[in-house]
């Protein structure tokens, strides 16, 4: 059983927790690849997906995971909701819970929002991304995908490349990979790498070729076009030129490395099509594994919520 | 069995109808508090939630009630729909019904919209709020919550406090409470109390302390921030000062009264946090009871729709 | 079994395919008119409704068809999705499919979008409208409704009246009706009839009375108010005067013709209320038949997707 009642961040998990989630996800991956993709495990639970920020992809993945587990699903999105009417976060969530909802999956723009909630409510909470802080299920599916590809994470070298500052994926990945015994490097222009990275025990690199030469896996982050006005680099073309991963770069390496990306990808910006669609890339496997990993997290937290367990 | 085929407003219900709904809701409240919260009652029905106006909270409560009854649920919201393409209300609803939908739950900005529909279509309609007119399921869940707390409504004194003019909750509450034998008072600034209130046989009071001294239950309405431009009072701060319910006011009373609010609440405006979160308040019970009451309404109307009953 | 793996357009179907879909739809029409409207046929399938353009009506019809077949349903709408974040169509759909979705129902603004997808993905695709190109399920439900009303389509005369240029309905109807052995005429102002119509073997007529005198069925298309700025006719009033179908026109005919409309209708523009609500009109039957026809298409394509069939 997990040591926690909520999945707020990877930081709070023990290595044993992570191992348990990854093993349970393996079982569920078999389930979703059978002709009958459903199990009745959460048949009596109601799960609310509470998204204060849009995220079609993550919401869809959670919704499918919940349906595969036979849970009842309620989607709540902030647009046009009582949030705009001046209600507090805690009141909104307490209202949803008063309707006998058993578990909350929440995406929120503010770092720490799910942690705040967890202190004040009974139900289990899963953080589906809190601002630029953590996105724990992404880190877990990334770890699952790496282990599936490489057999073992311990001792492997992982480079996270791109906009580290604005990424909720980077931090969760660093925590997960370090707990699993990997070495982690972050690589990007210095304007996109926070100062505190060195305190986390990760290597920092500004030259992408050197990062690729060092690593077994390159986890390439998305450049968020919508944040381009922040002017952290001169232009997309310049970014692609200095930090974009392309076939030419990969051919300079003396061995094959694994390419990952949390999606959605900007082809031609942080990654070219010949890389994204190559045999190096496990991008679509990450998406598939996302459903299995989320099933595992939901299933394991549901066990914590049942008083008779 | 109910005397009506639709739930358009409390005005049309007999006392026996209301009693039947409240008793049925008691049974369903037990259901949703069991580990297995579902009953197969409406397994063969399809219910469309047709919301021409946003209302996440009410829609969610209906959707959960429908799912607990095992109905198939279809959500139709006006944004981006054929409504914007110039289709009439009747055509929109007839189209939904032609797809073999059995029941319509409708929220509409125009008072009387569900009454108009009821004259022209076969299916059962539940009014989930028509402009500032009626919101019958809110009044029923309020009555259910009062009865649950006080044992009996007959002879009790209920003060409805706040913006009576723009509230769909006030009118439905007055009708329900009077039928159930309560005395009703409305309290607020004169700019927010319609002239016809006296014709309904309710007391009108402008001093909030006097209202609280008189009543057993204070049902505090929401100040709709989005309508502040109407200038019915000078400022939110002034409103809170004269009509906000706070601990100091409650401590001036010689006995404990019950505090209700239909939500979403504006903490510090119509009600302070120390009141909303106190043992006086049954605000979250109202939300929980809302699902049970809506299950009862759906269940009882479904019986009217079956030709073989 | 169908000769195709996708329903991209009527153009690709054989007469035998169309006959099979219409016959299967007859069976499903019986199903949805029973007290228990569901069959377990697609219990193990997950279907994603991927709408890059709003269409409440078509989406609702597909969603109900899917639920009647007991499929798991996922709704993906482009607003607020990764599409806005610069992701390609193929990446978006591949991501959805990686989550183990079995079938894609897609509405897209660009003609040919589903055809492009079909070349690159494994799953079955149903075109729910691609720009002004095809809308095959609409044509199939129109054919189903005509056959239901007239007994037989072969040899019948069908006039499609209105804005042929901007209609995705017209082209699909022409292909379906010609394959089924009907004669087709298009009628409208010359600014709204594309030049290539004559190459398709359809009659072109500009006088609406002559079209009505000729036909057994008039399929009246919607004037899209939102496109009025294109100035293809002087004003709505003028359009209604010259091309609107009203009772007076119908009374000039020597026999009763059938009136159809794909909806949503603009009463008083392309059709008056006394015609839309008359016994000539089978507009609501079209909506009902839409669910049955879509069930047939989903069911028949699902058979093509199962390797063990």
JSON list of N, CA, C and O in Angstrom, two decimals, chain C residues 52-97:
[
{"chain": "C", "resi": 52, "resn": "UNK", "atom": "N", "xyz": [-13.25, 19.46, -34.28]},
{"chain": "C", "resi": 52, "resn": "UNK", "atom": "CA", "xyz": [-12.42, 20.66, -34.43]},
{"chain": "C", "resi": 52, "resn": "UNK", "atom": "C", "xyz": [-13.28, 21.86, -34.79]},
{"chain": "C", "resi": 52, "resn": "UNK", "atom": "O", "xyz": [-12.78, 22.96, -34.92]},
{"chain": "C", "resi": 53, "resn": "UNK", "atom": "N", "xyz": [-14.56, 21.62, -34.99]},
{"chain": "C", "resi": 53, "resn": "UNK", "atom": "CA", "xyz": [-15.53, 22.66, -35.30]},
{"chain": "C", "resi": 53, "resn": "UNK", "atom": "C", "xyz": [-16.76, 22.33, -34.47]},
{"chain": "C", "resi": 53, "resn": "UNK", "atom": "O", "xyz": [-17.10, 21.16, -34.33]},
{"chain": "C", "resi": 54, "resn": "UNK", "atom": "N", "xyz": [-17.43, 23.34, -33.95]},
{"chain": "C", "resi": 54, "resn": "UNK", "atom": "CA", "xyz": [-18.61, 23.09, -33.14]},
{"chain": "C", "resi": 54, "resn": "UNK", "atom": "C", "xyz": [-19.74, 22.49, -33.95]},
{"chain": "C", "resi": 54, "resn": "UNK", "atom": "O", "xyz": [-19.98, 22.91, -35.08]},
{"chain": "C", "resi": 55, "resn": "UNK", "atom": "N", "xyz": [-20.42, 21.53, -33.38]},
{"chain": "C", "resi": 55, "resn": "UNK", "atom": "CA", "xyz": [-21.65, 21.03, -33.98]},
{"chain": "C", "resi": 55, "resn": "UNK", "atom": "C", "xyz": [-22.41, 20.24, -32.93]},
{"chain": "C", "resi": 55, "resn": "UNK", "atom": "O", "xyz": [-22.29, 19.02, -32.87]},
{"chain": "C", "resi": 56, "resn": "UNK", "atom": "N", "xyz": [-23.12, 20.96, -32.09]},
{"chain": "C", "resi": 56, "resn": "UNK", "atom": "CA", "xyz": [-23.82, 20.31, -30.98]},
{"chain": "C", "resi": 56, "resn": "UNK", "atom": "C", "xyz": [-24.73, 19.21, -31.46]},
{"chain": "C", "resi": 56, "resn": "UNK", "atom": "O", "xyz": [-24.77, 18.11, -30.91]},
{"chain": "C", "resi": 57, "resn": "UNK", "atom": "N", "xyz": [-25.49, 19.51, -32.51]},
{"chain": "C", "resi": 57, "resn": "UNK", "atom": "CA", "xyz": [-26.49, 18.58, -33.02]},
{"chain": "C", "resi": 57, "resn": "UNK", "atom": "C", "xyz": [-25.88, 17.27, -33.51]},
{"chain": "C", "resi": 57, "resn": "UNK", "atom": "O", "xyz": [-26.29, 16.18, -33.10]},
{"chain": "C", "resi": 58, "resn": "UNK", "atom": "N", "xyz": [-24.88, 17.36, -34.37]},
{"chain": "C", "resi": 58, "resn": "UNK", "atom": "CA", "xyz": [-24.26, 16.15, -34.92]},
{"chain": "C", "resi": 58, "resn": "UNK", "atom": "C", "xyz": [-23.51, 15.39, -33.82]},
{"chain": "C", "resi": 58, "resn": "UNK", "atom": "O", "xyz": [-23.58, 14.17, -33.74]},
{"chain": "C", "resi": 59, "resn": "UNK", "atom": "N", "xyz": [-22.84, 16.11, -32.96]},
{"chain": "C", "resi": 59, "resn": "UNK", "atom": "CA", "xyz": [-22.09, 15.48, -31.88]},
{"chain": "C", "resi": 59, "resn": "UNK", "atom": "C", "xyz": [-23.02, 14.71, -30.95]},
{"chain": "C", "resi": 59, "resn": "UNK", "atom": "O", "xyz": [-22.76, 13.57, -30.55]},
{"chain": "C", "resi": 60, "resn": "UNK", "atom": "N", "xyz": [-24.16, 15.34, -30.62]},
{"chain": "C", "resi": 60, "resn": "UNK", "atom": "CA", "xyz": [-25.15, 14.72, -29.75]},
{"chain": "C", "resi": 60, "resn": "UNK", "atom": "C", "xyz": [-25.70, 13.45, -30.38]},
{"chain": "C", "resi": 60, "resn": "UNK", "atom": "O", "xyz": [-25.89, 12.43, -29.71]},
{"chain": "C", "resi": 61, "resn": "UNK", "atom": "N", "xyz": [-25.97, 13.50, -31.68]},
{"chain": "C", "resi": 61, "resn": "UNK", "atom": "CA", "xyz": [-26.53, 12.35, -32.38]},
{"chain": "C", "resi": 61, "resn": "UNK", "atom": "C", "xyz": [-25.53, 11.19, -32.38]},
{"chain": "C", "resi": 61, "resn": "UNK", "atom": "O", "xyz": [-25.89, 10.04, -32.10]},
{"chain": "C", "resi": 62, "resn": "UNK", "atom": "N", "xyz": [-24.27, 11.49, -32.66]},
{"chain": "C", "resi": 62, "resn": "UNK", "atom": "CA", "xyz": [-23.24, 10.45, -32.60]},
{"chain": "C", "resi": 62, "resn": "UNK", "atom": "C", "xyz": [-23.09, 9.91, -31.17]},
{"chain": "C", "resi": 62, "resn": "UNK", "atom": "O", "xyz": [-23.00, 8.70, -30.96]},
{"chain": "C", "resi": 63, "resn": "UNK", "atom": "N", "xyz": [-23.08, 10.82, -30.21]},
{"chain": "C", "resi": 63, "resn": "UNK", "atom": "CA", "xyz": [-22.88, 10.40, -28.82]},
{"chain": "C", "resi": 63, "resn": "UNK", "atom": "C", "xyz": [-24.00, 9.46, -28.38]},
{"chain": "C", "resi": 63, "resn": "UNK", "atom": "O", "xyz": [-23.75, 8.42, -27.75]},
{"chain": "C", "resi": 64, "resn": "UNK", "atom": "N", "xyz": [-25.23, 9.79, -28.74]},
{"chain": "C", "resi": 64, "resn": "UNK", "atom": "CA", "xyz": [-26.34, 8.92, -28.39]},
{"chain": "C", "resi": 64, "resn": "UNK", "atom": "C", "xyz": [-26.23, 7.58, -29.10]},
{"chain": "C", "resi": 64, "resn": "UNK", "atom": "O", "xyz": [-26.46, 6.53, -28.51]},
{"chain": "C", "resi": 65, "resn": "UNK", "atom": "N", "xyz": [-25.87, 7.62, -30.39]},
{"chain": "C", "resi": 65, "resn": "UNK", "atom": "CA", "xyz": [-25.70, 6.37, -31.14]},
{"chain": "C", "resi": 65, "resn": "UNK", "atom": "C", "xyz": [-24.67, 5.48, -30.46]},
{"chain": "C", "resi": 65, "resn": "UNK", "atom": "O", "xyz": [-24.86, 4.27, -30.30]},
{"chain": "C", "resi": 66, "resn": "UNK", "atom": "N", "xyz": [-23.56, 6.10, -30.03]},
{"chain": "C", "resi": 66, "resn": "UNK", "atom": "CA", "xyz": [-22.49, 5.33, -29.39]},
{"chain": "C", "resi": 66, "resn": "UNK", "atom": "C", "xyz": [-22.96, 4.73, -28.06]},
{"chain": "C", "resi": 66, "resn": "UNK", "atom": "O", "xyz": [-22.67, 3.59, -27.75]},
{"chain": "C", "resi": 67, "resn": "UNK", "atom": "N", "xyz": [-23.70, 5.55, -27.30]},
{"chain": "C", "resi": 67, "resn": "UNK", "atom": "CA", "xyz": [-24.18, 5.06, -26.00]},
{"chain": "C", "resi": 67, "resn": "UNK", "atom": "C", "xyz": [-25.23, 3.97, -26.16]},
{"chain": "C", "resi": 67, "resn": "UNK", "atom": "O", "xyz": [-25.28, 3.03, -25.37]},
{"chain": "C", "resi": 68, "resn": "UNK", "atom": "N", "xyz": [-26.09, 4.08, -27.18]},
{"chain": "C", "resi": 68, "resn": "UNK", "atom": "CA", "xyz": [-27.09, 3.03, -27.43]},
{"chain": "C", "resi": 68, "resn": "UNK", "atom": "C", "xyz": [-26.41, 1.72, -27.77]},
{"chain": "C", "resi": 68, "resn": "UNK", "atom": "O", "xyz": [-26.98, 0.64, -27.58]},
{"chain": "C", "resi": 69, "resn": "UNK", "atom": "N", "xyz": [-25.19, 1.81, -28.33]},
{"chain": "C", "resi": 69, "resn": "UNK", "atom": "CA", "xyz": [-24.43, 0.61, -28.67]},
{"chain": "C", "resi": 69, "resn": "UNK", "atom": "C", "xyz": [-23.52, 0.16, -27.52]},
{"chain": "C", "resi": 69, "resn": "UNK", "atom": "O", "xyz": [-22.72, -0.76, -27.67]},
{"chain": "C", "resi": 70, "resn": "UNK", "atom": "N", "xyz": [-23.63, 0.86, -26.38]},
{"chain": "C", "resi": 70, "resn": "UNK", "atom": "CA", "xyz": [-22.86, 0.54, -25.17]},
{"chain": "C", "resi": 70, "resn": "UNK", "atom": "C", "xyz": [-21.36, 0.77, -25.29]},
{"chain": "C", "resi": 70, "resn": "UNK", "atom": "O", "xyz": [-20.57, 0.19, -24.54]},
{"chain": "C", "resi": 71, "resn": "UNK", "atom": "N", "xyz": [-20.94, 1.60, -26.23]},
{"chain": "C", "resi": 71, "resn": "UNK", "atom": "CA", "xyz": [-19.52, 1.94, -26.34]},
{"chain": "C", "resi": 71, "resn": "UNK", "atom": "C", "xyz": [-19.13, 2.91, -25.23]},
{"chain": "C", "resi": 71, "resn": "UNK", "atom": "O", "xyz": [-19.98, 3.60, -24.67]},
{"chain": "C", "resi": 72, "resn": "UNK", "atom": "N", "xyz": [-17.84, 2.96, -24.93]},
{"chain": "C", "resi": 72, "resn": "UNK", "atom": "CA", "xyz": [-17.32, 4.03, -24.08]},
{"chain": "C", "resi": 72, "resn": "UNK", "atom": "C", "xyz": [-17.06, 5.25, -24.96]},
{"chain": "C", "resi": 72, "resn": "UNK", "atom": "O", "xyz": [-16.51, 5.12, -26.06]},
{"chain": "C", "resi": 73, "resn": "UNK", "atom": "N", "xyz": [-17.44, 6.41, -24.48]},
{"chain": "C", "resi": 73, "resn": "UNK", "atom": "CA", "xyz": [-17.41, 7.61, -25.31]},
{"chain": "C", "resi": 73, "resn": "UNK", "atom": "C", "xyz": [-16.49, 8.65, -24.71]},
{"chain": "C", "resi": 73, "resn": "UNK", "atom": "O", "xyz": [-16.53, 8.92, -23.51]},
{"chain": "C", "resi": 74, "resn": "UNK", "atom": "N", "xyz": [-15.65, 9.22, -25.56]},
{"chain": "C", "resi": 74, "resn": "UNK", "atom": "CA", "xyz": [-14.76, 10.31, -25.15]},
{"chain": "C", "resi": 74, "resn": "UNK", "atom": "C", "xyz": [-15.01, 11.49, -26.08]},
{"chain": "C", "resi": 74, "resn": "UNK", "atom": "O", "xyz": [-15.01, 11.32, -27.30]},
{"chain": "C", "resi": 75, "resn": "UNK", "atom": "N", "xyz": [-15.28, 12.66, -25.51]},
{"chain": "C", "resi": 75, "resn": "UNK", "atom": "CA", "xyz": [-15.50, 13.84, -26.34]},
{"chain": "C", "resi": 75, "resn": "UNK", "atom": "C", "xyz": [-14.26, 14.73, -26.30]},
{"chain": "C", "resi": 75, "resn": "UNK", "atom": "O", "xyz": [-13.77, 15.08, -25.24]},
{"chain": "C", "resi": 76, "resn": "UNK", "atom": "N", "xyz": [-13.79, 15.09, -27.47]},
{"chain": "C", "resi": 76, "resn": "UNK", "atom": "CA", "xyz": [-12.63, 15.97, -27.58]},
{"chain": "C", "resi": 76, "resn": "UNK", "atom": "C", "xyz": [-13.04, 17.15, -28.46]},
{"chain": "C", "resi": 76, "resn": "UNK", "atom": "O", "xyz": [-13.41, 16.96, -29.62]},
{"chain": "C", "resi": 77, "resn": "UNK", "atom": "N", "xyz": [-13.03, 18.34, -27.89]},
{"chain": "C", "resi": 77, "resn": "UNK", "atom": "CA", "xyz": [-13.34, 19.49, -28.75]},
{"chain": "C", "resi": 77, "resn": "UNK", "atom": "C", "xyz": [-12.14, 20.40, -28.81]},
{"chain": "C", "resi": 77, "resn": "UNK", "atom": "O", "xyz": [-11.34, 20.48, -27.88]},
{"chain": "C", "resi": 78, "resn": "UNK", "atom": "N", "xyz": [-11.98, 21.04, -29.94]},
{"chain": "C", "resi": 78, "resn": "UNK", "atom": "CA", "xyz": [-10.73, 21.75, -30.22]},
{"chain": "C", "resi": 78, "resn": "UNK", "atom": "C", "xyz": [-10.54, 22.96, -29.33]},
{"chain": "C", "resi": 78, "resn": "UNK", "atom": "O", "xyz": [-9.42, 23.35, -29.04]},
{"chain": "C", "resi": 79, "resn": "UNK", "atom": "N", "xyz": [-11.61, 23.56, -28.87]},
{"chain": "C", "resi": 79, "resn": "UNK", "atom": "CA", "xyz": [-11.47, 24.79, -28.09]},
{"chain": "C", "resi": 79, "resn": "UNK", "atom": "C", "xyz": [-10.67, 24.51, -26.83]},
{"chain": "C", "resi": 79, "resn": "UNK", "atom": "O", "xyz": [-10.98, 23.62, -26.05]},
{"chain": "C", "resi": 80, "resn": "UNK", "atom": "N", "xyz": [-9.62, 25.26, -26.65]},
{"chain": "C", "resi": 80, "resn": "UNK", "atom": "CA", "xyz": [-8.81, 25.09, -25.45]},
{"chain": "C", "resi": 80, "resn": "UNK", "atom": "C", "xyz": [-7.94, 23.85, -25.48]},
{"chain": "C", "resi": 80, "resn": "UNK", "atom": "O", "xyz": [-7.42, 23.43, -24.47]},
{"chain": "C", "resi": 81, "resn": "UNK", "atom": "N", "xyz": [-7.78, 23.25, -26.61]},
{"chain": "C", "resi": 81, "resn": "UNK", "atom": "CA", "xyz": [-7.01, 22.01, -26.67]},
{"chain": "C", "resi": 81, "resn": "UNK", "atom": "C", "xyz": [-5.63, 22.25, -27.24]},
{"chain": "C", "resi": 81, "resn": "UNK", "atom": "O", "xyz": [-5.25, 23.36, -27.59]},
{"chain": "C", "resi": 82, "resn": "UNK", "atom": "N", "xyz": [-4.90, 21.17, -27.35]},
{"chain": "C", "resi": 82, "resn": "UNK", "atom": "CA", "xyz": [-3.53, 21.22, -27.83]},
{"chain": "C", "resi": 82, "resn": "UNK", "atom": "C", "xyz": [-3.43, 21.73, -29.26]},
{"chain": "C", "resi": 82, "resn": "UNK", "atom": "O", "xyz": [-2.37, 22.17, -29.70]},
{"chain": "C", "resi": 83, "resn": "UNK", "atom": "N", "xyz": [-4.58, 21.67, -29.99]},
{"chain": "C", "resi": 83, "resn": "UNK", "atom": "CA", "xyz": [-4.59, 22.17, -31.35]},
{"chain": "C", "resi": 83, "resn": "UNK", "atom": "C", "xyz": [-4.13, 23.62, -31.37]},
{"chain": "C", "resi": 83, "resn": "UNK", "atom": "O", "xyz": [-3.34, 24.05, -32.21]},
{"chain": "C", "resi": 84, "resn": "UNK", "atom": "N", "xyz": [-4.61, 24.38, -30.38]},
{"chain": "C", "resi": 84, "resn": "UNK", "atom": "CA", "xyz": [-4.23, 25.79, -30.29]},
{"chain": "C", "resi": 84, "resn": "UNK", "atom": "C", "xyz": [-2.77, 25.94, -29.88]},
{"chain": "C", "resi": 84, "resn": "UNK", "atom": "O", "xyz": [-2.21, 27.01, -29.94]},
{"chain": "C", "resi": 85, "resn": "UNK", "atom": "N", "xyz": [-2.19, 24.88, -29.37]},
{"chain": "C", "resi": 85, "resn": "UNK", "atom": "CA", "xyz": [-0.80, 24.97, -28.93]},
{"chain": "C", "resi": 85, "resn": "UNK", "atom": "C", "xyz": [0.17, 24.59, -30.04]},
{"chain": "C", "resi": 85, "resn": "UNK", "atom": "O", "xyz": [1.34, 24.38, -29.79]},
{"chain": "C", "resi": 86, "resn": "UNK", "atom": "N", "xyz": [-0.32, 24.47, -31.27]},
{"chain": "C", "resi": 86, "resn": "UNK", "atom": "CA", "xyz": [0.57, 24.27, -32.40]},
{"chain": "C", "resi": 86, "resn": "UNK", "atom": "C", "xyz": [0.79, 22.82, -32.78]},
{"chain": "C", "resi": 86, "resn": "UNK", "atom": "O", "xyz": [1.65, 22.52, -33.60]},
{"chain": "C", "resi": 87, "resn": "UNK", "atom": "N", "xyz": [0.01, 21.91, -32.21]},
{"chain": "C", "resi": 87, "resn": "UNK", "atom": "CA", "xyz": [0.18, 20.50, -32.54]},
{"chain": "C", "resi": 87, "resn": "UNK", "atom": "C", "xyz": [-0.46, 20.22, -33.91]},
{"chain": "C", "resi": 87, "resn": "UNK", "atom": "O", "xyz": [-1.46, 20.81, -34.27]},
{"chain": "C", "resi": 88, "resn": "UNK", "atom": "N", "xyz": [0.12, 19.28, -34.67]},
{"chain": "C", "resi": 88, "resn": "UNK", "atom": "CA", "xyz": [-0.48, 18.93, -35.96]},
{"chain": "C", "resi": 88, "resn": "UNK", "atom": "C", "xyz": [-1.69, 18.04, -35.74]},
{"chain": "C", "resi": 88, "resn": "UNK", "atom": "O", "xyz": [-1.82, 17.38, -34.72]},
{"chain": "C", "resi": 89, "resn": "UNK", "atom": "N", "xyz": [-2.58, 18.01, -36.76]},
{"chain": "C", "resi": 89, "resn": "UNK", "atom": "CA", "xyz": [-3.76, 17.15, -36.73]},
{"chain": "C", "resi": 89, "resn": "UNK", "atom": "C", "xyz": [-3.37, 15.69, -36.48]},
{"chain": "C", "resi": 89, "resn": "UNK", "atom": "O", "xyz": [-3.96, 14.99, -35.66]},
{"chain": "C", "resi": 90, "resn": "UNK", "atom": "N", "xyz": [-2.35, 15.24, -37.21]},
{"chain": "C", "resi": 90, "resn": "UNK", "atom": "CA", "xyz": [-1.96, 13.83, -37.10]},
{"chain": "C", "resi": 90, "resn": "UNK", "atom": "C", "xyz": [-1.43, 13.51, -35.70]},
{"chain": "C", "resi": 90, "resn": "UNK", "atom": "O", "xyz": [-1.75, 12.46, -35.13]},
{"chain": "C", "resi": 91, "resn": "UNK", "atom": "N", "xyz": [-0.66, 14.43, -35.13]},
{"chain": "C", "resi": 91, "resn": "UNK", "atom": "CA", "xyz": [-0.17, 14.21, -33.77]},
{"chain": "C", "resi": 91, "resn": "UNK", "atom": "C", "xyz": [-1.32, 14.15, -32.77]},
{"chain": "C", "resi": 91, "resn": "UNK", "atom": "O", "xyz": [-1.34, 13.30, -31.88]},
{"chain": "C", "resi": 92, "resn": "UNK", "atom": "N", "xyz": [-2.27, 15.07, -32.92]},
{"chain": "C", "resi": 92, "resn": "UNK", "atom": "CA", "xyz": [-3.42, 15.08, -32.00]},
{"chain": "C", "resi": 92, "resn": "UNK", "atom": "C", "xyz": [-4.14, 13.74, -32.05]},
{"chain": "C", "resi": 92, "resn": "UNK", "atom": "O", "xyz": [-4.44, 13.13, -31.02]},
{"chain": "C", "resi": 93, "resn": "UNK", "atom": "N", "xyz": [-4.42, 13.27, -33.27]},
{"chain": "C", "resi": 93, "resn": "UNK", "atom": "CA", "xyz": [-5.19, 12.04, -33.41]},
{"chain": "C", "resi": 93, "resn": "UNK", "atom": "C", "xyz": [-4.35, 10.83, -32.98]},
{"chain": "C", "resi": 93, "resn": "UNK", "atom": "O", "xyz": [-4.86, 9.92, -32.32]},
{"chain": "C", "resi": 94, "resn": "UNK", "atom": "N", "xyz": [-3.08, 10.83, -33.30]},
{"chain": "C", "resi": 94, "resn": "UNK", "atom": "CA", "xyz": [-2.22, 9.71, -32.86]},
{"chain": "C", "resi": 94, "resn": "UNK", "atom": "C", "xyz": [-2.14, 9.64, -31.34]},
{"chain": "C", "resi": 94, "resn": "UNK", "atom": "O", "xyz": [-2.05, 8.55, -30.77]},
{"chain": "C", "resi": 95, "resn": "UNK", "atom": "N", "xyz": [-2.17, 10.79, -30.71]},
{"chain": "C", "resi": 95, "resn": "UNK", "atom": "CA", "xyz": [-2.17, 10.80, -29.25]},
{"chain": "C", "resi": 95, "resn": "UNK", "atom": "C", "xyz": [-3.45, 10.19, -28.68]},
{"chain": "C", "resi": 95, "resn": "UNK", "atom": "O", "xyz": [-3.41, 9.42, -27.73]},
{"chain": "C", "resi": 96, "resn": "UNK", "atom": "N", "xyz": [-4.57, 10.56, -29.28]},
{"chain": "C", "resi": 96, "resn": "UNK", "atom": "CA", "xyz": [-5.85, 9.99, -28.82]},
{"chain": "C", "resi": 96, "resn": "UNK", "atom": "C", "xyz": [-5.84, 8.48, -29.03]},
{"chain": "C", "resi": 96, "resn": "UNK", "atom": "O", "xyz": [-6.25, 7.71, -28.17]},
{"chain": "C", "resi": 97, "resn": "UNK", "atom": "N", "xyz": [-5.36, 8.05, -30.18]},
{"chain": "C", "resi": 97, "resn": "UNK", "atom": "CA", "xyz": [-5.34, 6.62, -30.49]},
{"chain": "C", "resi": 97, "resn": "UNK", "atom": "C", "xyz": [-4.39, 5.85, -29.58]},
{"chain": "C", "resi": 97, "resn": "UNK", "atom": "O", "xyz": [-4.65, 4.69, -29.22]}
]
